[in-house]
Coordinates of C-alpha atoms in Angstrom, one line a residue:
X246 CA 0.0 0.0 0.0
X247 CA 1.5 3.5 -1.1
X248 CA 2.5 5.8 2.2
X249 CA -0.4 8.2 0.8
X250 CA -3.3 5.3 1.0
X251 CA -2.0 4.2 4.5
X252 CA -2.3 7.6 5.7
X253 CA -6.0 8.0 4.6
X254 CA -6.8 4.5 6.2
X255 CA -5.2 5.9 9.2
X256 CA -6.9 9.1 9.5
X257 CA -10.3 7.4 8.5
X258 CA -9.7 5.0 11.3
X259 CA -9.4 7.9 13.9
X260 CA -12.2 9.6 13.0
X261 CA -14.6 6.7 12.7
X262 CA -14.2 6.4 9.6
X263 CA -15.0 3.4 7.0
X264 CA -11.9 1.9 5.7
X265 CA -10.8 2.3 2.1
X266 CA -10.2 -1.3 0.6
X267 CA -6.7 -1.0 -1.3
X268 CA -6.5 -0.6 -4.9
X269 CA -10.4 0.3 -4.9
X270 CA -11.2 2.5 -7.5
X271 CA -14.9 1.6 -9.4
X272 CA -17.8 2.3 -7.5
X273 CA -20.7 -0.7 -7.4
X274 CA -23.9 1.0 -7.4
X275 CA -26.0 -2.0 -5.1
X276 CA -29.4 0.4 -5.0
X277 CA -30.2 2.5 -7.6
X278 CA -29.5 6.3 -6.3
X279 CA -28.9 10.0 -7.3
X280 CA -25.2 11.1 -8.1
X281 CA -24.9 15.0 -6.7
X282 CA -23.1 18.0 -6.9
X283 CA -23.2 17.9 -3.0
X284 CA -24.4 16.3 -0.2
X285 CA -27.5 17.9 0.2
X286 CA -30.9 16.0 0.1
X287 CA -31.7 14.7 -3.3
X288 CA -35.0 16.1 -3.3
X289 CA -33.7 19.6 -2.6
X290 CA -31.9 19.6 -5.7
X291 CA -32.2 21.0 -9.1
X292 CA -32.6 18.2 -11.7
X293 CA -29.3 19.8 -13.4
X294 CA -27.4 18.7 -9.8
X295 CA -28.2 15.3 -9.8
X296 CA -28.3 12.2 -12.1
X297 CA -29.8 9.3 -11.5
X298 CA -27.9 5.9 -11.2
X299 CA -28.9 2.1 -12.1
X300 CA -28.9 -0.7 -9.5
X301 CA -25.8 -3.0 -10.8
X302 CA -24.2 -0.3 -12.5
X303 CA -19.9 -0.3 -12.3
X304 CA -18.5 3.1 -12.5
X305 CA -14.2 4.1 -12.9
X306 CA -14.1 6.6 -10.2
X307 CA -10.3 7.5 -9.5
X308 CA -9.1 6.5 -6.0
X309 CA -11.7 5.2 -2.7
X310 CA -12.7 8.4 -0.6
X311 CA -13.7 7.7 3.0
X312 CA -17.2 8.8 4.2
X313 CA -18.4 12.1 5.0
X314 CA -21.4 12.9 6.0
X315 CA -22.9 9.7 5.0
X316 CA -21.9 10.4 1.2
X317 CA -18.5 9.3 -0.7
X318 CA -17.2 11.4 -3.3
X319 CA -16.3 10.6 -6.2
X320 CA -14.8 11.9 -9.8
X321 CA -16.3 9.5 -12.6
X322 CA -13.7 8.3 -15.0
X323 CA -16.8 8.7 -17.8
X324 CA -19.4 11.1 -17.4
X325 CA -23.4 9.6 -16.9
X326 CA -24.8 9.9 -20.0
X327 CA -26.8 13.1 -19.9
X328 CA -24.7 14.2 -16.6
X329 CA -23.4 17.9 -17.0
X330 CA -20.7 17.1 -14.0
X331 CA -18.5 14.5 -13.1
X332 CA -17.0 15.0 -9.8
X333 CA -20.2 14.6 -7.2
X334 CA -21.3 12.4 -4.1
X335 CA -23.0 9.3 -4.1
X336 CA -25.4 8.4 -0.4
X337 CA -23.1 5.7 1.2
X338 CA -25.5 2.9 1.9
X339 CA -26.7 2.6 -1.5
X340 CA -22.9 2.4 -3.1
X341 CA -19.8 0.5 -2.3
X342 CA -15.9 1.0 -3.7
X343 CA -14.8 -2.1 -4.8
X344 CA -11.6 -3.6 -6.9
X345 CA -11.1 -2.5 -10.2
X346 CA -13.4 -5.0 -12.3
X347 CA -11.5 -8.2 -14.4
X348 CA -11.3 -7.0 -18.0
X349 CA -14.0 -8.0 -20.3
X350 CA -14.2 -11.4 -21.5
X351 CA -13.6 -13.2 -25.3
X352 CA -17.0 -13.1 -26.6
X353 CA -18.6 -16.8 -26.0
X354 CA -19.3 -18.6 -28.9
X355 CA -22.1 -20.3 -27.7
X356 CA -23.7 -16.7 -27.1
X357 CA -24.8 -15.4 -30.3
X358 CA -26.2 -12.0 -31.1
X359 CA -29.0 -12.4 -33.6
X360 CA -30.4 -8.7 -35.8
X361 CA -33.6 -7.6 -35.9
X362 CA -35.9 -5.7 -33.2
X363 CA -38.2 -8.2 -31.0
X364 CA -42.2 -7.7 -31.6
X365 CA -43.9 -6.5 -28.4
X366 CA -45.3 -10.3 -27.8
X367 CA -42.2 -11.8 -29.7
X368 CA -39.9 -14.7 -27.4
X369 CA -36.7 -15.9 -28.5
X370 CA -36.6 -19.0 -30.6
X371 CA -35.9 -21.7 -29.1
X372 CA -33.1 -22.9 -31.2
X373 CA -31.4 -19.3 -30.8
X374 CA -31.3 -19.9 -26.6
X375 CA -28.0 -19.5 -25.3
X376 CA -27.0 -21.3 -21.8
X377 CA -26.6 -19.7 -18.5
X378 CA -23.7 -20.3 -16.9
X379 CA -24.9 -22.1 -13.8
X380 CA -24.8 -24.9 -11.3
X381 CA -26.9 -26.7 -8.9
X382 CA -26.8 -25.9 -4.9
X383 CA -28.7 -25.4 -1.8
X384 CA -30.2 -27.7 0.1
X385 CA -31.4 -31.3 -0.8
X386 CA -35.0 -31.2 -1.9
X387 CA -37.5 -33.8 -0.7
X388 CA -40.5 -33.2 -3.0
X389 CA -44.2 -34.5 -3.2
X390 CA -46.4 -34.3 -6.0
X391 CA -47.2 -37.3 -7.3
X392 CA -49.9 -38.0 -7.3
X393 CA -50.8 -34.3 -7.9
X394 CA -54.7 -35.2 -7.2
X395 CA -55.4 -37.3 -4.5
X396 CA -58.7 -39.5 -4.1
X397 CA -58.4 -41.4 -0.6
X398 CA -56.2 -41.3 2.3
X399 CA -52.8 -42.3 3.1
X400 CA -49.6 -41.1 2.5
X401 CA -48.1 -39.1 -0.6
X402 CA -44.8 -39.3 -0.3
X403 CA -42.1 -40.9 2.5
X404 CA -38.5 -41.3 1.9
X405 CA -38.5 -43.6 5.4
X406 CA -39.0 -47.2 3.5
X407 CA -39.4 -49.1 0.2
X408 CA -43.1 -49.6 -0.3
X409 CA -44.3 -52.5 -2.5
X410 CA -46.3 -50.5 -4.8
X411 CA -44.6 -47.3 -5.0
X412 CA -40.9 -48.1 -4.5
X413 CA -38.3 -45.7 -2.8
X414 CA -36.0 -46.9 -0.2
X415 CA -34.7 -45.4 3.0
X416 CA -33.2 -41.5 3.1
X417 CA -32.3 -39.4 6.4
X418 CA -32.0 -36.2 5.7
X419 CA -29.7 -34.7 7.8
X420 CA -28.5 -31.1 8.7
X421 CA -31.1 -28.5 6.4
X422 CA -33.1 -29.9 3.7
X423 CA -35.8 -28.5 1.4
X424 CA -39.7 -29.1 1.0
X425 CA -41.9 -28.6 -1.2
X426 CA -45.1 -30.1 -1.9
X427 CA -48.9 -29.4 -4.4
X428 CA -51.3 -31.4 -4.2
X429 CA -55.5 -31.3 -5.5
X430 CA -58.1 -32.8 -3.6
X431 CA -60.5 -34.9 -5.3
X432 CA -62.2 -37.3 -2.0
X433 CA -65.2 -35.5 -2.6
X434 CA -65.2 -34.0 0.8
X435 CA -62.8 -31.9 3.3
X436 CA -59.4 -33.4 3.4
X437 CA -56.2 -32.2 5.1
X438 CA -52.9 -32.3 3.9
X439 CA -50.4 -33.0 6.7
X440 CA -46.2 -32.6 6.5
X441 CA -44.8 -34.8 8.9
X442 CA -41.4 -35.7 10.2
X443 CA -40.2 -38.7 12.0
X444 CA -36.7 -39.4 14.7
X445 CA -35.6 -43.0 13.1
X446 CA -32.6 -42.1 15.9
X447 CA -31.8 -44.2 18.7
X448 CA -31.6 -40.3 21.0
X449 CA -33.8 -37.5 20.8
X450 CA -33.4 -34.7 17.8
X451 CA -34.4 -31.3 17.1
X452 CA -35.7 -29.5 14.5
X453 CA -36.7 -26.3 13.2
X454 CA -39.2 -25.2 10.4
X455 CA -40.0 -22.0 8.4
X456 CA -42.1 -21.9 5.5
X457 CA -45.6 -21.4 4.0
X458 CA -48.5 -23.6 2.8
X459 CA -51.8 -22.8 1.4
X460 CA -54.6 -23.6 -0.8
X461 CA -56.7 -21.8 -3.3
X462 CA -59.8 -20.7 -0.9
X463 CA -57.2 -19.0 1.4
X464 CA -55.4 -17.8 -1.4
X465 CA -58.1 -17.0 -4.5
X466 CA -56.4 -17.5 -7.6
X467 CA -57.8 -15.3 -10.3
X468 CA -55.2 -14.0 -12.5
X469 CA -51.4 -12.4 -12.4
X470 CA -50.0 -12.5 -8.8
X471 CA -52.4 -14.1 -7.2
X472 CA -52.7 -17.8 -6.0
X473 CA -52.0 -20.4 -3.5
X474 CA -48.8 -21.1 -5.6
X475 CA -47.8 -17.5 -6.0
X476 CA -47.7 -16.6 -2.0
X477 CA -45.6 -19.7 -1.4
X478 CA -43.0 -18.2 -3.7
X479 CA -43.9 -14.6 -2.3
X480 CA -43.2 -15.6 1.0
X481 CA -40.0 -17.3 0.4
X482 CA -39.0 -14.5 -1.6
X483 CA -39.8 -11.7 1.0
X484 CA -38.6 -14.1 3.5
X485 CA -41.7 -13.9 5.9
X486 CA -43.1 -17.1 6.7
X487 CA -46.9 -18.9 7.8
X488 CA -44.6 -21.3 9.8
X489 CA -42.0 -20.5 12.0
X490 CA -40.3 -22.5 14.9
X491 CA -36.8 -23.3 16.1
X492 CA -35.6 -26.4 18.3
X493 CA -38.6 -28.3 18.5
X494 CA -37.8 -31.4 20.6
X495 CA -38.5 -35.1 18.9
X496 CA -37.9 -37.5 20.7
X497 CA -36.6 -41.6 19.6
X498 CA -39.1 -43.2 17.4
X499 CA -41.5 -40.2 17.7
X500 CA -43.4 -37.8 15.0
X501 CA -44.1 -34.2 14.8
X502 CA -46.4 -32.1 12.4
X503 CA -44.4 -29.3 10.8
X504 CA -48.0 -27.7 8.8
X505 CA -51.3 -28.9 8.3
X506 CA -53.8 -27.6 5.7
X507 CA -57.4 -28.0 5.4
X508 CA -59.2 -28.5 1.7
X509 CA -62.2 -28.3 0.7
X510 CA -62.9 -30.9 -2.2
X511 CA -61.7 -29.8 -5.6
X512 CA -59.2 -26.9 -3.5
X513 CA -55.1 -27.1 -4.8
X514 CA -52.1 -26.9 -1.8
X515 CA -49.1 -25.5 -2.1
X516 CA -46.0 -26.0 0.2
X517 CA -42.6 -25.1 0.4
X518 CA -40.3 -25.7 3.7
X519 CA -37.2 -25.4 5.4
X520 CA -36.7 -28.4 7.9
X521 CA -32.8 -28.2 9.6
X522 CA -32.2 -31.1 12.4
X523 CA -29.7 -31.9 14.3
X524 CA -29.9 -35.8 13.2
X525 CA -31.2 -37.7 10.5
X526 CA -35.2 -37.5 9.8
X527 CA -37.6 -38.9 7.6
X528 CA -40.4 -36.6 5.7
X529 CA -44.1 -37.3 4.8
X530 CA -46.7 -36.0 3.4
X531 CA -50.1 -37.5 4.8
X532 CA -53.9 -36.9 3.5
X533 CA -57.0 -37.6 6.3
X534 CA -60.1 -36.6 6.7
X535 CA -59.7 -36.0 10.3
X536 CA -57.3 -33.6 10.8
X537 CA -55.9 -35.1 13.3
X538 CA -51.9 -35.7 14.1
X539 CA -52.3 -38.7 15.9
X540 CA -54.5 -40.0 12.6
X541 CA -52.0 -39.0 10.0
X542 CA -48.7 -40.2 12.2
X543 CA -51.1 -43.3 11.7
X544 CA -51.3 -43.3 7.9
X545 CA -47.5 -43.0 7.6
X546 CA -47.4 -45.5 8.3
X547 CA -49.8 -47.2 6.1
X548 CA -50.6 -47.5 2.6
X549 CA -50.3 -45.0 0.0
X550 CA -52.8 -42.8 -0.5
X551 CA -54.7 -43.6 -4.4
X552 CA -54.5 -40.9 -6.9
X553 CA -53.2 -40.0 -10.4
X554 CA -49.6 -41.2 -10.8
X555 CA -47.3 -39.9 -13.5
X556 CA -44.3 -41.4 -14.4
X557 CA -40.8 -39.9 -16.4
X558 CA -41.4 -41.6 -20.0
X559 CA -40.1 -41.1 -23.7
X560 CA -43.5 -38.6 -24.0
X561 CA -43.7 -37.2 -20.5
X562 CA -41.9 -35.8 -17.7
X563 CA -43.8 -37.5 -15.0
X564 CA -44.4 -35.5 -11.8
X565 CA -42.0 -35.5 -8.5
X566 CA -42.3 -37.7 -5.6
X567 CA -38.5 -38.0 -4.0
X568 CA -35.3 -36.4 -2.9
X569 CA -33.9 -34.7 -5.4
X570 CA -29.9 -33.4 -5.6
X571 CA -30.3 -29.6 -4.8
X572 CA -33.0 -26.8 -4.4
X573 CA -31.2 -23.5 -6.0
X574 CA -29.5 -22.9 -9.2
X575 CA -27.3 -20.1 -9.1
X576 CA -24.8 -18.9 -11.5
X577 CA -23.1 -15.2 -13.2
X578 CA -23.3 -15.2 -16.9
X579 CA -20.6 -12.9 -18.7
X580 CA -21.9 -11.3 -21.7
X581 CA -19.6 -8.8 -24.4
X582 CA -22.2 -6.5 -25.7
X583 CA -22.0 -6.6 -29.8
X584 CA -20.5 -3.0 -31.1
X585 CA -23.8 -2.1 -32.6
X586 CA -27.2 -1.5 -31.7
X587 CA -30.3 -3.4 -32.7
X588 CA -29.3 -7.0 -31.7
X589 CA -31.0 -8.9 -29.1
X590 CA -30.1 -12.7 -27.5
X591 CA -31.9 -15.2 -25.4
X592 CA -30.6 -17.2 -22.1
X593 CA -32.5 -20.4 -21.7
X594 CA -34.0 -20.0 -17.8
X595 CA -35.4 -23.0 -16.4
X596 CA -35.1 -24.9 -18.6
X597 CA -35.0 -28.7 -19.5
X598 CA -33.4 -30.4 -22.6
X599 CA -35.3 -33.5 -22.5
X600 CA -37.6 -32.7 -25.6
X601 CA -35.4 -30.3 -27.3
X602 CA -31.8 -30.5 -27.2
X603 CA -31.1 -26.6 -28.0
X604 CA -32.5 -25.9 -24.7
X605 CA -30.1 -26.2 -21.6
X606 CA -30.5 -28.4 -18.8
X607 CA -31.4 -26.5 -15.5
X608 CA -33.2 -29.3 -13.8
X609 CA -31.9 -31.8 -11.3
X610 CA -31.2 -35.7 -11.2
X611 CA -33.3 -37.5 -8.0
X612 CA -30.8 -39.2 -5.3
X613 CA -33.7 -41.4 -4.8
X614 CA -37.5 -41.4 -5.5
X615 CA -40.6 -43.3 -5.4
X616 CA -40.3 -45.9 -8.5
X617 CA -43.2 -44.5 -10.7
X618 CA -42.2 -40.7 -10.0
X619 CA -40.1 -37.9 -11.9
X620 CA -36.7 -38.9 -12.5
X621 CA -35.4 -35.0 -12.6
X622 CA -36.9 -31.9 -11.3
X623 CA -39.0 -30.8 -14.5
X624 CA -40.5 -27.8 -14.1
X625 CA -38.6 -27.1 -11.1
X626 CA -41.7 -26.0 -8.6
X627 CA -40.2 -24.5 -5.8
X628 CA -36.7 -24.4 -6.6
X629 CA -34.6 -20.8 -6.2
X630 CA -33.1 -19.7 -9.1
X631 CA -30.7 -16.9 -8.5
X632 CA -28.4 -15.5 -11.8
X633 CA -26.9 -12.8 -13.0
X634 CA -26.1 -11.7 -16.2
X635 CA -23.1 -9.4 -16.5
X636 CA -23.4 -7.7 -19.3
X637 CA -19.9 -5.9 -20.6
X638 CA -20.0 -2.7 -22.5
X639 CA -16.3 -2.1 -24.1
X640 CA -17.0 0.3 -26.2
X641 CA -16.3 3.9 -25.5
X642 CA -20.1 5.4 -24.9
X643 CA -22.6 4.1 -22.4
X644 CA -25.1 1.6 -23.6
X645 CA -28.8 0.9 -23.6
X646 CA -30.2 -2.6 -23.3
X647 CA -33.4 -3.7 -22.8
X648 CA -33.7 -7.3 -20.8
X649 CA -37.0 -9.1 -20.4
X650 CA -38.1 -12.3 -19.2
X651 CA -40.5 -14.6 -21.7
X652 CA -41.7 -18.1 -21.8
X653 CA -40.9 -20.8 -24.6
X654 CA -44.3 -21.6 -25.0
X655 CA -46.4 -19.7 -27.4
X656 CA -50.3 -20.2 -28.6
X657 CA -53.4 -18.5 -30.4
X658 CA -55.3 -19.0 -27.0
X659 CA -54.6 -18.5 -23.7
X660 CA -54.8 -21.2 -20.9
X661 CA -54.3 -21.5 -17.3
X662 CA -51.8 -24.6 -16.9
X663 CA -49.6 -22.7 -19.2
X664 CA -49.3 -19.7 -17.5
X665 CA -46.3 -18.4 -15.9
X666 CA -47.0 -16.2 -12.7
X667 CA -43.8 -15.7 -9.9
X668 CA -42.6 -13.5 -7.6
X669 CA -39.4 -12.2 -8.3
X670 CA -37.0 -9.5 -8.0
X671 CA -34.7 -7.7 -10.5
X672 CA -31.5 -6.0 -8.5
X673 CA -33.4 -5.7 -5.2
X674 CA -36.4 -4.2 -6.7
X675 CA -39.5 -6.2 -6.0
X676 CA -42.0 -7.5 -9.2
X677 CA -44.0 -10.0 -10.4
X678 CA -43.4 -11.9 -13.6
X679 CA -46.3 -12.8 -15.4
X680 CA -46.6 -14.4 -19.1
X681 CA -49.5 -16.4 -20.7
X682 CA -49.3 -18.2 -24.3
X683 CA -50.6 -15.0 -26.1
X684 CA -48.2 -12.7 -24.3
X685 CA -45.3 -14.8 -23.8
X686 CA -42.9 -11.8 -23.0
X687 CA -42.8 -9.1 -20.2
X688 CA -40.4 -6.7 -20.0
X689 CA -38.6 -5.8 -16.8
X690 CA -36.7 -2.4 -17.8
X691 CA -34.0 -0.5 -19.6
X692 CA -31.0 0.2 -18.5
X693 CA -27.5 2.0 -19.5
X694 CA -24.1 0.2 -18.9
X695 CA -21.5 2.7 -18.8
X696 CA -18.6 3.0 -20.8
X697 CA -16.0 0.6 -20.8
X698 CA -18.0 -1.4 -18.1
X699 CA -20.3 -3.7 -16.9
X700 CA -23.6 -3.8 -15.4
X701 CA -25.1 -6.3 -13.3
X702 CA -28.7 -7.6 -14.0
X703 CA -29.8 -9.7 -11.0
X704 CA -32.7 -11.9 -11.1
X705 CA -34.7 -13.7 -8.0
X706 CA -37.3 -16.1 -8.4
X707 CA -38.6 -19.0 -6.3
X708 CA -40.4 -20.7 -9.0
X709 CA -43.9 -21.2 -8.5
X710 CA -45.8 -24.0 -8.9
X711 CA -48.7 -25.0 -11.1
X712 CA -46.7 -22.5 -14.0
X713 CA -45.1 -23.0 -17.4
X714 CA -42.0 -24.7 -17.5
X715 CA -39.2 -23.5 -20.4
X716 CA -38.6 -19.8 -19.4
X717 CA -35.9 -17.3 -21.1
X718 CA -34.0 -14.1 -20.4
X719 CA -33.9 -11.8 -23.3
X720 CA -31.2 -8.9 -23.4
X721 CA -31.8 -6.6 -26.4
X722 CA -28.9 -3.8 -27.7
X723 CA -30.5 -0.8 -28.0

């Protein structure tokens, strides 16, 4: 470190000060903000004295300045496009200095830049659809929805034994797993959907739970974000859960309800969890007509409750009912702007390959699963997908780009099952995606990528169930 950075750290130190990483130069712009002539409220400015700033933008901004009066200062390397000044403050909490950012990238040649201006309702084509550079995570993810409607009582899905209609076999899950289950009630009459857990361990275990469940008379569902399915994801999302307990005590050979949900006959459920133990459990998911814990512990131990099964075939995907290898994908996607303007490309976003091989992969394998369910997460209900696309400008003038999220599947009519409605958010900022068979593409915004730099474009979605599967993210040069 030069005698001259030192010195600042020093002096920031003794007045309170927050350090100044070394070698810290570009400012990351983490909530979109005003950049000022001075430090003076925003909304006390003239619009000449301030210019607003993107979430995720990277700006060259000479050397780290400590903070003062809850602003950094800062002398751009590049003037904002339409900025009169270049030397100004930026509010503290929404920036940070950071390291000078790794030089652009070789262009990918898997990413191609196609010409032509996208039509309002226009997706990508399918065989155009770059991959996302991504990988599987999380937590292991125990999943039940097969069968997705239920006719009786019994159990949906156990990963405690090998049954000798279903199949399966024996799987603790240990330290934090996932849960997720949807299920349709077809008795005829008021059923109730229970999520158990079991202690196969010779001592006493605890758990904890957070998570949501409901069904479509508590949660109408009657167009975009609305839905049992869509306040699952909502919840997750704004991380504020129906359920909610730590260290629950269960002792050798014992049971304990984690949720419970009442249906009326014909009502859907929807169900994602959280379980983290501190020794190996088994999961379940139970149907009675009682309600009572006592009577699905019972039934766990039972036969399997009848319904419509669904298997993974040469013509269908079958539906989920096992532990599957993770519960996120997460990933950062490079991307070299082209030199010129009106080009657009397509990143495939949850995806499968299975009936089209253009399409990437972004479902998971099962570790094990009941014999006659999905072999692979398809459709990926309930899964977190977090990625970023990072998208390089290295031309000498800022950039416009325009980035959208569609679906693959396109009709003359609309209909419900193929309907994508989530949750989501886009660099912080809270939305809800929404795209039916007629209007298969939404935009999310426009946004400038300085010059000779990079802008971050950061999407959040727990995927909802009962939606479209076969999504993309569409980046258009402006």
């Amino acid at each position: 470190m030069k005698k001259t950075q030192r010195y600042i750290a020093m002096l920031a130190a003794c007045l309170g000060l927050a350090a100044i990483p070394a070698m810290a130069d570009v400012v990351r712009v983490d909530t979109s903000t005003w950049f000022k002539r001075t430090t003076a409220d925003s909304s006390t400015l003239a619009a000449a004295d301030k210019c607003w700033v993107n979430a995720g933008s990277m700006l060259g901004a000479g050397s780290a300045s400590p903070v003062v009066a809850n602003h950094y200062a800062a002398t751009l390397d590049t003037p904002l496009a339409g900025c009169a000044f270049s030397t100004g403050y930026f509010f503290a909490p929404h920036v940070a200095w950071v390291q000078d950012p790794v030089a652009p990238p070789a262009q990918d040649p898997a990413q191609v830049w196609y010409f032509g201006t996208l039509g309002t309702n226009a997706k990508v084509a399918d065989d155009q659809l770059a991959p996302l550079t991504i990988a599987a995570g999380g937590n292991k993810f125990w999943k039940s929805n097969n069968p997705e409607i239920f006719t009786g009582t019994g159990w949906l899905m156990q990963n405690s034994r090998t049954d000798a209609t279903r199949g399966g076999q024996a799987n603790q899950l240990t330290g934090c797993s996932s849960a997720y289950f949807f299920h349709i009630n077809q008795t005829g009459g008021t059923a109730y959907v229970h999520l158990l857990a079991s202690n196969p361990q010779a001592g006493g275990v605890t758990l904890s739970a957070k998570g949501s469940a409901y069904t479509n008379a508590t949660k109408p569902l009657n167009g975009k974000g609305t839905g049992q399915s869509y306040y699952v994801s909502k919840d997750w999302r704004d991380g504020s859960y129906a359920v909610n307990f730590s260290n629950r005590a269960v002792a050798s050979l014992q049971a304990t309800e984690i949720a419970k949900v009442a249906m009326s006959a014909n009502n859907m459920a929807d169900g994602r969890f959280e379980i983290c133990t501190t020794g190996g459990v088994y999961l379940y998911t139970v149907v009675t007509t009682t309600g009572t814990t006592s009577d699905a512990i019972n039934k766990s131990q039972g036969a399997a409750a009848p319904g419509d099964i669904y298997s993974t075939g040469p013509n269908t995907y079958g539906r989920e009912g096992g532990v599957y290898a993770a519960s996120e994908m997460t990933g950062l996607t490079n991307v070299v702007l082209p030199a010129g303007s009106g080009q657009y490309i397509g990143f495939s976003f949850d995806t499968t390959a299975k009936y089209n091989s253009h399409l990437h992969e972004q479902t998971v394998a099962a570790d094990t699963r009941l014999s006659d369910s999905a072999t692979r997460t398809f459709g990926n209900y309930g899964h977190k997908f977090d990625t970023t696309l990072r998208l390089f400008n290295t031309t000498s003038a800022a950039r416009d780009v325009r980035i959208s999220f569609a679906s693959s599947y396109t009709a003359a009519t609309n209909t419900p099952s193929f309907t994508f409605s989530s949750p989501a958010s886009f660099n912080g900022v809270k939305l809800d995606l929404w795209t039916t068979p007629t209007q298969p593409r939404q935009v999310i915004g426009t946004y400038t990528v300085p010059a000779n730099s990079y802008f971050d474009a950061r999407l959040l979605v727990y995927i909802a169930g009962l939606g479209v599967t076969n999504q993309q993210l569409v980046v258009e040069a402006l």
